[in-house]
Amino acid sequence: SMEMMNDSFRSLGIALVMAVLLVYMVMASQFESLFNPFIIMFTVPLAFAGSFIGLFITGTELDVIAIMGMIVLVGIVVNNGIILIDFITKGREEGLSMEDAILKSGKQRLRPILMTTLTTILGMLPMAFQTGEGSEMRGLAIVVIFGLTTSTLLTLFIIPILYQVLNTKLEAKREQRKMLRQKYGEDD
């Protein structure tokens, strides 16, 4: 029985890593960039932190069902990051400054982010409070509820900050390369 459980944990661990990689690859192909999906993927560790806090608070064990909840969580939490980063990128393409695009996206995307988060959390609440038959899925619900709550709250603050910091550094490097090209292009 212990050997089968270890096998299940290994298989689900591999599935979790594959889920993260596949989500990243799909986002990279959709954004046609490696940079924005990289920023969006920071929502996943935020969600996992919330999941572990939820398991600890409720006294629920990390079992196969809870790990399946984490796999589900990978697909759910990136949606909030996608909504935010996509809107910031569109604002930048329209000519807004980075700060204005971030502020505008925060104001206009807050409602859709909260709506999707709340519908998922409210849908999982009955499963989280179930104690009788079928309560085996309780760990999945706890992982999703706490992970999504933590991820959503932190995504609204950390992802825009991370976007601004990394984009500022990226733009500075591009400007530096441009200046070097001009300098060496003129000397030839």
Short mmCIF file of C-alpha atoms in Angstrom, two decimals:
data_model
loop_
_atom_site.label_atom_id
_atom_site.label_comp_id
_atom_site.label_asym_id
_atom_site.label_seq_id
_atom_site.Cartn_x
_atom_site.Cartn_y
_atom_site.Cartn_z
CA SER A 1 0.00 0.00 0.00
CA MET A 2 2.85 2.40 0.83
CA GLU A 3 4.61 1.48 -2.40
CA MET A 4 1.46 2.20 -4.42
CA MET A 5 1.07 5.55 -2.63
CA ASN A 6 4.67 6.52 -3.41
CA ASP A 7 4.08 5.51 -7.03
CA SER A 8 1.00 7.70 -7.14
CA PHE A 9 2.87 10.66 -5.66
CA ARG A 10 5.67 10.25 -8.21
CA SER A 11 3.21 10.04 -11.10
CA LEU A 12 1.27 13.07 -9.91
CA GLY A 13 4.50 15.00 -9.32
CA ILE A 14 5.46 14.35 -12.93
CA ALA A 15 1.95 15.34 -14.05
CA LEU A 16 2.24 18.57 -12.05
CA VAL A 17 5.56 19.48 -13.68
CA MET A 18 4.14 18.59 -17.10
CA ALA A 19 1.06 20.75 -16.43
CA VAL A 20 3.26 23.74 -15.60
CA LEU A 21 5.42 23.21 -18.70
CA LEU A 22 2.45 22.72 -21.01
CA VAL A 23 0.67 25.80 -19.68
CA TYR A 24 3.85 27.82 -20.22
CA MET A 25 4.30 26.52 -23.76
CA VAL A 26 0.68 27.25 -24.71
CA MET A 27 0.97 30.77 -23.31
CA ALA A 28 4.29 31.32 -25.09
CA SER A 29 2.71 30.35 -28.40
CA GLN A 30 -0.34 32.54 -27.77
CA PHE A 31 1.64 35.59 -26.64
CA GLU A 32 4.37 34.91 -29.21
CA SER A 33 6.80 35.77 -26.46
CA LEU A 34 8.68 33.99 -23.69
CA PHE A 35 8.69 37.04 -21.42
CA ASN A 36 4.99 37.61 -20.60
CA PRO A 37 4.25 33.92 -19.91
CA PHE A 38 7.28 33.90 -17.61
CA ILE A 39 5.73 36.71 -15.57
CA ILE A 40 2.32 35.02 -15.58
CA MET A 41 3.83 31.77 -14.31
CA PHE A 42 4.72 33.55 -11.06
CA THR A 43 1.06 33.13 -10.11
CA VAL A 44 1.64 29.39 -9.74
CA PRO A 45 4.04 29.53 -6.74
CA LEU A 46 1.72 32.08 -5.12
CA ALA A 47 -1.13 29.60 -5.51
CA PHE A 48 0.91 26.70 -4.16
CA ALA A 49 1.84 28.76 -1.10
CA GLY A 50 -1.84 29.41 -0.44
CA SER A 51 -2.63 25.73 -0.94
CA PHE A 52 -0.10 24.62 1.65
CA ILE A 53 -1.34 27.28 4.08
CA GLY A 54 -4.91 26.03 3.53
CA LEU A 55 -3.91 22.42 4.13
CA PHE A 56 -2.09 23.44 7.30
CA ILE A 57 -4.94 25.59 8.66
CA THR A 58 -7.59 22.93 8.03
CA GLY A 59 -5.38 20.06 9.21
CA THR A 60 -5.81 18.25 5.91
CA GLU A 61 -3.07 15.91 4.71
CA LEU A 62 -1.24 16.35 1.43
CA ASP A 63 -2.58 13.31 -0.37
CA VAL A 64 -3.17 12.24 -3.95
CA ILE A 65 -6.44 14.18 -4.16
CA ALA A 66 -4.77 17.38 -2.89
CA ILE A 67 -2.02 17.04 -5.50
CA MET A 68 -4.69 16.62 -8.16
CA GLY A 69 -6.13 19.90 -6.84
CA MET A 70 -2.75 21.53 -7.40
CA ILE A 71 -2.73 20.31 -10.99
CA VAL A 72 -6.18 21.82 -11.46
CA LEU A 73 -4.95 24.99 -9.77
CA VAL A 74 -2.14 25.45 -12.31
CA GLY A 75 -4.69 25.84 -15.08
CA ILE A 76 -6.99 28.10 -13.08
CA VAL A 77 -4.58 30.61 -11.54
CA VAL A 78 -2.80 31.56 -14.74
CA ASN A 79 -6.10 32.95 -16.06
CA ASN A 80 -5.91 35.94 -13.71
CA GLY A 81 -2.35 36.66 -14.77
CA ILE A 82 -3.28 36.33 -18.44
CA ILE A 83 -6.18 38.75 -18.03
CA LEU A 84 -3.94 41.31 -16.33
CA ILE A 85 -0.81 41.02 -18.49
CA ASP A 86 -2.77 40.91 -21.75
CA PHE A 87 -4.57 44.13 -20.88
CA ILE A 88 -1.30 45.81 -19.84
CA THR A 89 0.31 44.76 -23.13
CA LYS A 90 -2.62 46.11 -25.15
CA GLY A 91 -2.42 49.39 -23.27
CA ARG A 92 1.29 49.64 -24.03
CA GLU A 93 0.60 48.95 -27.72
CA GLU A 94 -1.95 51.78 -27.69
CA GLY A 95 0.79 54.15 -26.53
CA LEU A 96 0.15 54.30 -22.79
CA SER A 97 3.10 54.57 -20.46
CA MET A 98 3.89 51.48 -18.45
CA GLU A 99 2.49 52.97 -15.24
CA ASP A 100 -0.71 54.13 -16.93
CA ALA A 101 -1.21 50.75 -18.61
CA ILE A 102 -0.72 48.95 -15.29
CA LEU A 103 -3.13 51.26 -13.44
CA LYS A 104 -5.74 51.03 -16.20
CA SER A 105 -5.52 47.25 -16.32
CA GLY A 106 -5.82 47.03 -12.55
CA LYS A 107 -8.98 49.13 -12.56
CA GLN A 108 -10.64 47.54 -15.58
CA ARG A 109 -9.69 43.92 -14.99
CA LEU A 110 -10.35 43.79 -11.24
CA ARG A 111 -14.02 42.94 -11.69
CA PRO A 112 -13.53 40.06 -14.19
CA ILE A 113 -10.71 38.64 -12.06
CA LEU A 114 -12.81 38.75 -8.90
CA MET A 115 -15.84 37.29 -10.71
CA THR A 116 -13.95 34.28 -12.04
CA THR A 117 -12.24 33.74 -8.70
CA LEU A 118 -15.42 33.99 -6.66
CA THR A 119 -17.42 31.68 -8.93
CA THR A 120 -14.73 29.00 -8.63
CA ILE A 121 -14.37 29.42 -4.88
CA LEU A 122 -18.14 29.44 -4.26
CA GLY A 123 -18.51 26.36 -6.44
CA MET A 124 -15.91 24.54 -4.34
CA LEU A 125 -17.26 25.53 -0.90
CA PRO A 126 -19.81 22.69 -0.61
CA MET A 127 -17.08 20.19 -1.40
CA ALA A 128 -14.75 21.76 1.18
CA PHE A 129 -17.32 21.51 3.99
CA GLN A 130 -18.49 18.01 3.15
CA THR A 131 -17.83 15.56 5.97
CA GLY A 132 -19.81 12.44 5.13
CA GLU A 133 -19.76 10.32 2.04
CA GLY A 134 -17.73 11.78 -0.78
CA SER A 135 -15.56 13.84 1.54
CA GLU A 136 -12.49 12.34 -0.12
CA MET A 137 -12.52 15.32 -2.49
CA ARG A 138 -12.28 17.77 0.40
CA GLY A 139 -8.50 18.13 -0.03
CA LEU A 140 -8.94 19.13 -3.67
CA ALA A 141 -11.46 21.82 -2.73
CA ILE A 142 -9.27 23.19 0.07
CA VAL A 143 -6.25 23.35 -2.20
CA VAL A 144 -8.19 25.16 -4.92
CA ILE A 145 -9.98 27.57 -2.57
CA PHE A 146 -6.94 28.66 -0.57
CA GLY A 147 -4.59 28.57 -3.55
CA LEU A 148 -6.91 30.63 -5.73
CA THR A 149 -7.64 33.13 -2.96
CA THR A 150 -3.96 33.71 -2.19
CA SER A 151 -3.00 33.78 -5.84
CA THR A 152 -5.70 36.28 -6.74
CA LEU A 153 -4.87 38.67 -3.92
CA LEU A 154 -1.15 38.54 -4.56
CA THR A 155 -1.52 38.54 -8.36
CA LEU A 156 -3.25 41.91 -8.24
CA PHE A 157 -0.17 43.41 -6.53
CA ILE A 158 2.90 41.29 -7.29
CA ILE A 159 2.39 40.59 -11.02
CA PRO A 160 2.10 44.29 -12.01
CA ILE A 161 5.17 45.12 -9.90
CA LEU A 162 7.10 42.23 -11.41
CA TYR A 163 5.96 43.25 -14.90
CA GLN A 164 7.17 46.82 -14.36
CA VAL A 165 10.52 45.84 -12.83
CA LEU A 166 11.36 43.22 -15.45
CA ASN A 167 10.10 45.33 -18.35
CA THR A 168 12.10 48.34 -17.17
CA LYS A 169 15.25 46.20 -17.05
CA LEU A 170 14.47 44.69 -20.46
CA GLU A 171 13.89 48.10 -22.03
CA ALA A 172 17.14 49.41 -20.49
CA LYS A 173 19.04 46.48 -22.03
CA ARG A 174 17.40 47.09 -25.41
CA GLU A 175 18.32 50.77 -25.22
CA GLN A 176 21.88 49.86 -24.27
CA ARG A 177 22.16 47.47 -27.25
CA LYS A 178 20.72 50.11 -29.55
CA MET A 179 23.27 52.65 -28.36
CA LEU A 180 26.10 50.14 -28.82
CA ARG A 181 24.92 49.34 -32.35
CA GLN A 182 24.78 53.05 -33.19
CA LYS A 183 28.19 53.66 -31.67
CA TYR A 184 29.93 50.80 -33.46
CA GLY A 185 27.89 51.29 -36.62
CA GLU A 186 29.15 54.88 -36.91
CA ASP A 187 32.78 53.93 -36.24
CA ASP A 188 32.90 51.46 -39.14
#
